[in-house]
C-alpha cells in the first residue's frame, strides 16, 4: 500500500529520528516495488489510506501461508481497522475455505510472525497476545502446519530483530542471538549499530537489504546470496522496515 501524507503521524518509538519526509518516502516506495519486480514477483499496489498513518505496513494485517490466509487482529488501536481494509484484496487470491481470522480478545500482527518452511514462529509482544497466538496456532494446525511462541522483551515485532533467509540461514540481533528457539539455524549475528538491518527479506533467492548497513550487506553476500539494496530511511523513522512493506507469497 502506498504511504499517505499521514505517514508522518505513524506510531514511532524513535521520535529523535524526526518525521518521515513524504516525497522521499514515495521515492523509496517506488524503489522497493522495483526491487520486488526485479526478484520476479507480481506486485499488487494498493492506494494510500490517509486515515491510517501506518497502513503502508501491510505485513501486519495478515499472514499468508501456502495453505491459506489468516486475517490478523492488529493490537495497535489506530491500526486495527487496517485488516478489514486488506481483506478484499486477499479474497482476490483465496476463497472462503482458505481464509481464517484472528478475533478479539485475541490480537496478532504479521510483523510478529516468521515463516520457516511449514513452521511459524510467533512473537508474544505488546501487539500480539496469548489468545491471538493460541488462535493462530490452532488455525495453522488445522491446515497441517505448526507454530510456536517466542516471548519478546525489547523489540516491537519478532521480525524487527530476527529474519529467516531460507537455506537454514537466519539473521539475528539483540535478544534473538541467544534464544534457544533459533539454536539449530546458521545464525548470522548482527552488530548492535546495524540492528535495524536484521530486517532483510529473501525473495526468490535474492536478499533485499536496507541501504546503509555495510556489515550486514557483506554478511549476506558472504552467504552466497545475490543482493539488492533499498533505502528505507523514511520508514525507519516510524519503526518500519523492508518486511513490513509487503505481503509476500
Ligand atoms: C507501527 O508501530 O505499527 C508502525 N509504525 C510500524 C510497523 C512495522 N511493522 C512491522 O514491523 N511489521
Short mmCIF file of C-alpha atoms and ligand atoms in Angstrom, two decimals:
data_model
loop_
_atom_site.label_atom_id
_atom_site.label_comp_id
_atom_site.label_asym_id
_atom_site.label_seq_id
_atom_site.Cartn_x
_atom_site.Cartn_y
_atom_site.Cartn_z
CA UNK A 1 0.00 0.00 0.00
CA UNK A 2 1.34 3.42 -0.93
CA UNK A 3 2.22 5.60 2.05
CA UNK A 4 -0.06 8.57 2.65
CA UNK A 5 0.98 12.03 3.74
CA UNK A 6 -0.21 10.94 7.18
CA UNK A 7 2.81 8.59 7.38
CA UNK A 8 4.45 11.37 9.38
CA UNK A 9 1.89 10.66 12.13
CA UNK A 10 2.75 6.94 12.24
CA UNK A 11 3.47 5.29 15.56
CA UNK A 12 7.13 5.57 16.50
CA UNK A 13 9.44 4.51 19.29
CA UNK A 14 12.20 6.75 17.92
CA UNK A 15 10.94 10.36 17.66
CA UNK A 16 14.56 11.51 17.80
CA UNK A 17 14.95 10.34 14.17
CA UNK A 18 12.50 13.04 13.06
CA UNK A 19 9.34 12.71 10.97
CA UNK A 20 9.27 10.88 7.62
CA UNK A 21 9.53 13.16 4.60
CA UNK A 22 6.63 12.22 2.33
CA UNK A 23 8.31 12.92 -1.04
CA UNK A 24 11.30 10.82 -0.03
CA UNK A 25 9.07 8.05 1.31
CA UNK A 26 7.29 7.86 -2.06
CA UNK A 27 10.58 7.57 -3.96
CA UNK A 28 11.76 4.86 -1.60
CA UNK A 29 8.45 3.03 -2.06
CA UNK A 30 8.89 3.19 -5.85
CA UNK A 31 12.36 1.66 -5.47
CA UNK A 32 11.01 -1.04 -3.16
CA UNK A 33 8.36 -2.05 -5.71
CA UNK A 34 11.02 -2.07 -8.43
CA UNK A 35 13.26 -4.33 -6.34
CA UNK A 36 10.41 -6.80 -5.77
CA UNK A 37 9.71 -6.86 -9.51
CA UNK A 38 13.39 -7.48 -10.21
CA UNK A 39 13.07 -10.55 -8.00
CA UNK A 40 10.44 -11.84 -10.39
CA UNK A 41 7.23 -11.33 -8.40
CA UNK A 42 3.94 -9.76 -9.46
CA UNK A 43 3.23 -6.74 -7.31
CA UNK A 44 -0.29 -5.55 -6.40
CA UNK A 45 -0.04 -1.92 -5.32
CA UNK A 46 -2.89 -0.55 -3.20
CA UNK A 47 -3.80 3.14 -2.90
CA UNK A 48 -2.80 5.19 0.14
CA UNK A 49 -5.23 5.44 3.05
CA UNK A 50 -4.70 8.75 4.79
CA UNK A 51 -6.97 7.75 7.68
CA UNK A 52 -4.46 5.04 8.67
CA UNK A 53 -0.98 6.58 9.04
CA UNK A 54 0.72 3.18 9.34
CA UNK A 55 -1.24 1.40 6.61
CA UNK A 56 1.69 1.07 4.20
CA UNK A 57 2.99 -1.58 6.64
CA UNK A 58 0.66 -4.19 5.17
CA UNK A 59 2.59 -7.09 6.64
CA UNK A 60 0.83 -6.54 9.96
CA UNK A 61 -2.68 -7.04 8.57
CA UNK A 62 -2.46 -10.69 7.51
CA UNK A 63 -0.30 -13.77 7.38
CA UNK A 64 -0.25 -15.70 4.12
CA UNK A 65 0.74 -19.36 4.25
CA UNK A 66 0.94 -21.92 1.44
CA UNK A 67 -2.37 -23.36 2.72
CA UNK A 68 -4.38 -20.19 3.25
CA UNK A 69 -4.51 -16.64 4.56
CA UNK A 70 -5.06 -15.53 8.13
CA UNK A 71 -6.51 -12.06 8.58
CA UNK A 72 -4.97 -10.51 11.68
CA UNK A 73 -6.50 -8.51 14.50
CA UNK A 74 -3.80 -5.85 14.97
CA UNK A 75 -3.10 -4.96 18.58
CA UNK A 76 -2.37 -1.28 17.92
CA UNK A 77 -5.66 0.62 18.33
CA UNK A 78 -5.02 3.09 15.50
CA UNK A 79 -4.12 0.21 13.16
CA UNK A 80 -6.86 -2.28 13.96
CA UNK A 81 -9.14 -1.24 11.06
CA UNK A 82 -6.37 -1.85 8.50
CA UNK A 83 -7.01 -5.61 8.49
CA UNK A 84 -10.60 -5.24 7.30
CA UNK A 85 -9.37 -2.90 4.53
CA UNK A 86 -6.93 -5.56 3.35
CA UNK A 87 -9.39 -8.44 3.26
CA UNK A 88 -10.99 -7.72 -0.17
CA UNK A 89 -7.53 -7.81 -1.78
CA UNK A 90 -6.68 -11.10 -0.08
CA UNK A 91 -10.01 -12.52 -1.30
CA UNK A 92 -8.80 -11.99 -4.86
CA UNK A 93 -6.27 -14.75 -4.19
CA UNK A 94 -8.01 -17.06 -1.68
CA UNK A 95 -11.57 -18.44 -1.42
CA UNK A 96 -13.67 -18.68 1.79
CA UNK A 97 -12.27 -22.10 2.68
CA UNK A 98 -8.76 -20.73 2.67
CA UNK A 99 -9.29 -17.61 4.79
CA UNK A 100 -9.32 -17.57 8.61
CA UNK A 101 -9.44 -14.73 11.13
CA UNK A 102 -7.87 -13.82 14.46
CA UNK A 103 -10.68 -12.41 16.61
CA UNK A 104 -10.94 -10.41 19.86
CA UNK A 105 -9.84 -10.81 22.57
CA UNK A 106 -7.01 -12.28 20.51
CA UNK A 107 -4.63 -9.84 18.85
CA UNK A 108 -1.89 -10.60 16.35
CA UNK A 109 0.23 -8.56 13.91
CA UNK A 110 2.05 -10.15 10.99
CA UNK A 111 5.34 -8.50 11.96
CA UNK A 112 5.37 -10.97 14.84
CA UNK A 113 5.22 -13.98 12.54
CA UNK A 114 8.28 -15.55 10.92
CA UNK A 115 7.82 -18.43 8.49
CA UNK A 116 10.42 -21.19 8.33
CA UNK A 117 9.10 -23.76 5.89
CA UNK A 118 5.85 -25.08 7.38
CA UNK A 119 6.63 -23.79 10.87
CA UNK A 120 5.69 -20.31 12.07
CA UNK A 121 7.44 -18.58 14.99
CA UNK A 122 5.15 -16.05 16.66
CA UNK A 123 6.42 -13.25 18.88
CA UNK A 124 4.39 -12.52 22.00
CA UNK A 125 4.66 -8.75 22.08
CA UNK A 126 2.81 -5.59 23.02
CA UNK A 127 0.79 -6.15 19.79
CA UNK A 128 0.31 -9.93 19.76
CA UNK A 129 -1.21 -11.60 22.82
CA UNK A 130 -1.51 -15.11 24.21
CA UNK A 131 -5.05 -15.62 22.88
CA UNK A 132 -4.07 -14.36 19.42
CA UNK A 133 -1.21 -16.85 19.34
CA UNK A 134 -3.49 -19.67 20.54
CA UNK A 135 -5.97 -18.97 17.72
CA UNK A 136 -3.18 -18.62 15.18
CA UNK A 137 -1.57 -21.97 16.07
CA UNK A 138 -4.99 -23.67 16.06
CA UNK A 139 -5.62 -22.40 12.51
CA UNK A 140 -2.15 -23.48 11.38
CA UNK A 141 -2.59 -26.96 12.84
CA UNK A 142 -5.94 -27.30 11.05
CA UNK A 143 -4.00 -26.79 7.82
CA UNK A 144 -1.25 -29.28 8.75
CA UNK A 145 1.23 -26.50 9.63
CA UNK A 146 2.74 -25.69 13.02
CA UNK A 147 3.57 -22.70 15.18
CA UNK A 148 5.37 -21.81 18.39
CA UNK A 149 5.52 -18.78 20.65
CA UNK A 150 8.64 -16.67 21.15
CA UNK A 151 8.38 -14.17 24.01
CA UNK A 152 9.82 -10.73 23.16
CA UNK A 153 11.35 -8.37 25.67
CA UNK A 154 12.73 -5.35 23.88
CA UNK A 155 11.62 -5.04 20.27
CA UNK A 156 8.34 -4.04 18.61
CA UNK A 157 7.82 -7.15 16.48
CA UNK A 158 9.58 -10.52 16.18
CA UNK A 159 10.90 -9.65 12.72
CA UNK A 160 12.29 -6.35 13.98
CA UNK A 161 15.13 -8.50 15.30
CA UNK A 162 15.19 -11.87 13.54
CA UNK A 163 14.62 -12.87 9.92
CA UNK A 164 14.92 -16.17 8.10
CA UNK A 165 16.72 -16.11 4.75
CA UNK A 166 15.97 -19.73 3.73
CA UNK A 167 18.73 -22.40 3.40
CA UNK A 168 18.90 -22.59 7.24
CA UNK A 169 20.32 -19.04 7.40
CA UNK A 170 18.92 -16.62 9.95
CA UNK A 171 19.81 -13.01 10.71
CA UNK A 172 19.70 -12.41 14.48
CA UNK A 173 20.18 -9.26 16.52
CA UNK A 174 19.92 -8.33 20.21
CA UNK A 175 17.76 -10.63 22.31
CA UNK A 176 17.46 -13.19 19.49
CA UNK A 177 21.15 -14.07 19.45
CA UNK A 178 20.71 -16.31 22.48
CA UNK A 179 17.13 -17.61 22.22
CA UNK A 180 17.12 -21.44 22.31
CA UNK A 181 14.38 -21.46 19.61
CA UNK A 182 16.91 -20.45 16.99
CA UNK A 183 19.89 -22.56 18.07
CA UNK A 184 19.56 -25.03 15.20
CA UNK A 185 19.95 -22.41 12.49
CA UNK A 186 23.05 -20.94 10.92
CA UNK A 187 22.78 -17.68 12.84
CA UNK A 188 24.37 -14.56 11.44
CA UNK A 189 24.82 -12.17 14.35
CA UNK A 190 24.09 -8.54 13.53
CA UNK A 191 26.14 -5.91 15.36
CA UNK A 192 24.18 -3.52 17.58
CA UNK A 193 24.92 -0.46 15.43
CA UNK A 194 23.35 -2.19 12.41
CA UNK A 195 20.47 -3.85 14.28
CA UNK A 196 17.86 -2.24 12.00
CA UNK A 197 19.21 -4.30 9.09
CA UNK A 198 18.28 -7.58 10.78
CA UNK A 199 15.07 -6.94 8.82
CA UNK A 200 16.10 -8.11 5.35
CA UNK A 201 13.83 -10.09 3.04
CA UNK A 202 14.58 -13.16 0.91
CA UNK A 203 12.63 -13.05 -2.35
CA UNK A 204 13.12 -15.85 -4.90
CA UNK A 205 16.77 -16.32 -3.97
CA UNK A 206 17.71 -12.64 -3.78
CA UNK A 207 18.02 -10.87 -0.44
CA UNK A 208 16.88 -7.25 -0.25
CA UNK A 209 18.95 -5.35 2.32
CA UNK A 210 18.27 -1.83 3.62
CA UNK A 211 20.72 0.81 2.41
CA UNK A 212 23.43 1.99 4.78
CA UNK A 213 24.32 -1.21 6.63
CA UNK A 214 27.62 -2.42 5.12
CA UNK A 215 28.39 -5.13 7.66
CA UNK A 216 25.03 -6.80 7.13
CA UNK A 217 25.27 -6.42 3.34
CA UNK A 218 28.65 -8.14 3.32
CA UNK A 219 27.48 -10.89 5.68
CA UNK A 220 24.51 -11.65 3.41
CA UNK A 221 26.72 -11.62 0.30
CA UNK A 222 29.21 -13.91 2.05
CA UNK A 223 26.36 -16.42 2.48
CA UNK A 224 26.26 -16.54 -1.32
CA UNK A 225 23.07 -14.56 -1.94
CA UNK A 226 22.51 -12.07 -4.69
CA UNK A 227 21.54 -8.80 -3.03
CA UNK A 228 19.54 -5.68 -3.84
CA UNK A 229 19.75 -2.58 -1.68
CA UNK A 230 16.77 -0.32 -0.99
CA UNK A 231 16.78 2.83 1.13
CA UNK A 232 14.08 2.71 3.82
CA UNK A 233 15.26 5.66 5.93
CA UNK A 234 11.83 7.35 5.99
CA UNK A 235 10.07 4.17 7.13
CA UNK A 236 12.69 3.55 9.80
CA UNK A 237 11.59 6.82 11.43
CA UNK A 238 8.26 5.14 12.21
CA UNK A 239 9.71 1.72 13.11
CA UNK A 240 9.05 0.22 9.68
CA UNK A 241 11.40 -1.91 7.60
CA UNK A 242 11.60 -3.98 4.43
CA UNK A 243 9.42 -6.87 5.55
CA UNK A 244 6.61 -4.62 6.86
CA UNK A 245 6.02 -3.01 3.47
CA UNK A 246 4.64 -6.06 1.67
CA UNK A 247 2.80 -9.36 1.99
CA UNK A 248 4.79 -11.88 0.00
CA UNK A 249 3.50 -15.25 -1.16
C1 LIG B 1 3.75 0.51 13.99
O1 LIG B 1 4.21 0.88 15.08
O2 LIG B 1 2.84 -0.30 13.91
C2 LIG B 1 4.35 1.07 12.72
N1 LIG B 1 4.76 2.41 12.96
C3 LIG B 1 5.49 0.21 12.25
C4 LIG B 1 5.07 -1.17 11.86
C5 LIG B 1 6.20 -2.00 11.42
N2 LIG B 1 5.74 -3.26 11.01
C6 LIG B 1 6.42 -4.39 11.16
O3 LIG B 1 7.48 -4.42 11.78
N3 LIG B 1 5.89 -5.49 10.67
#
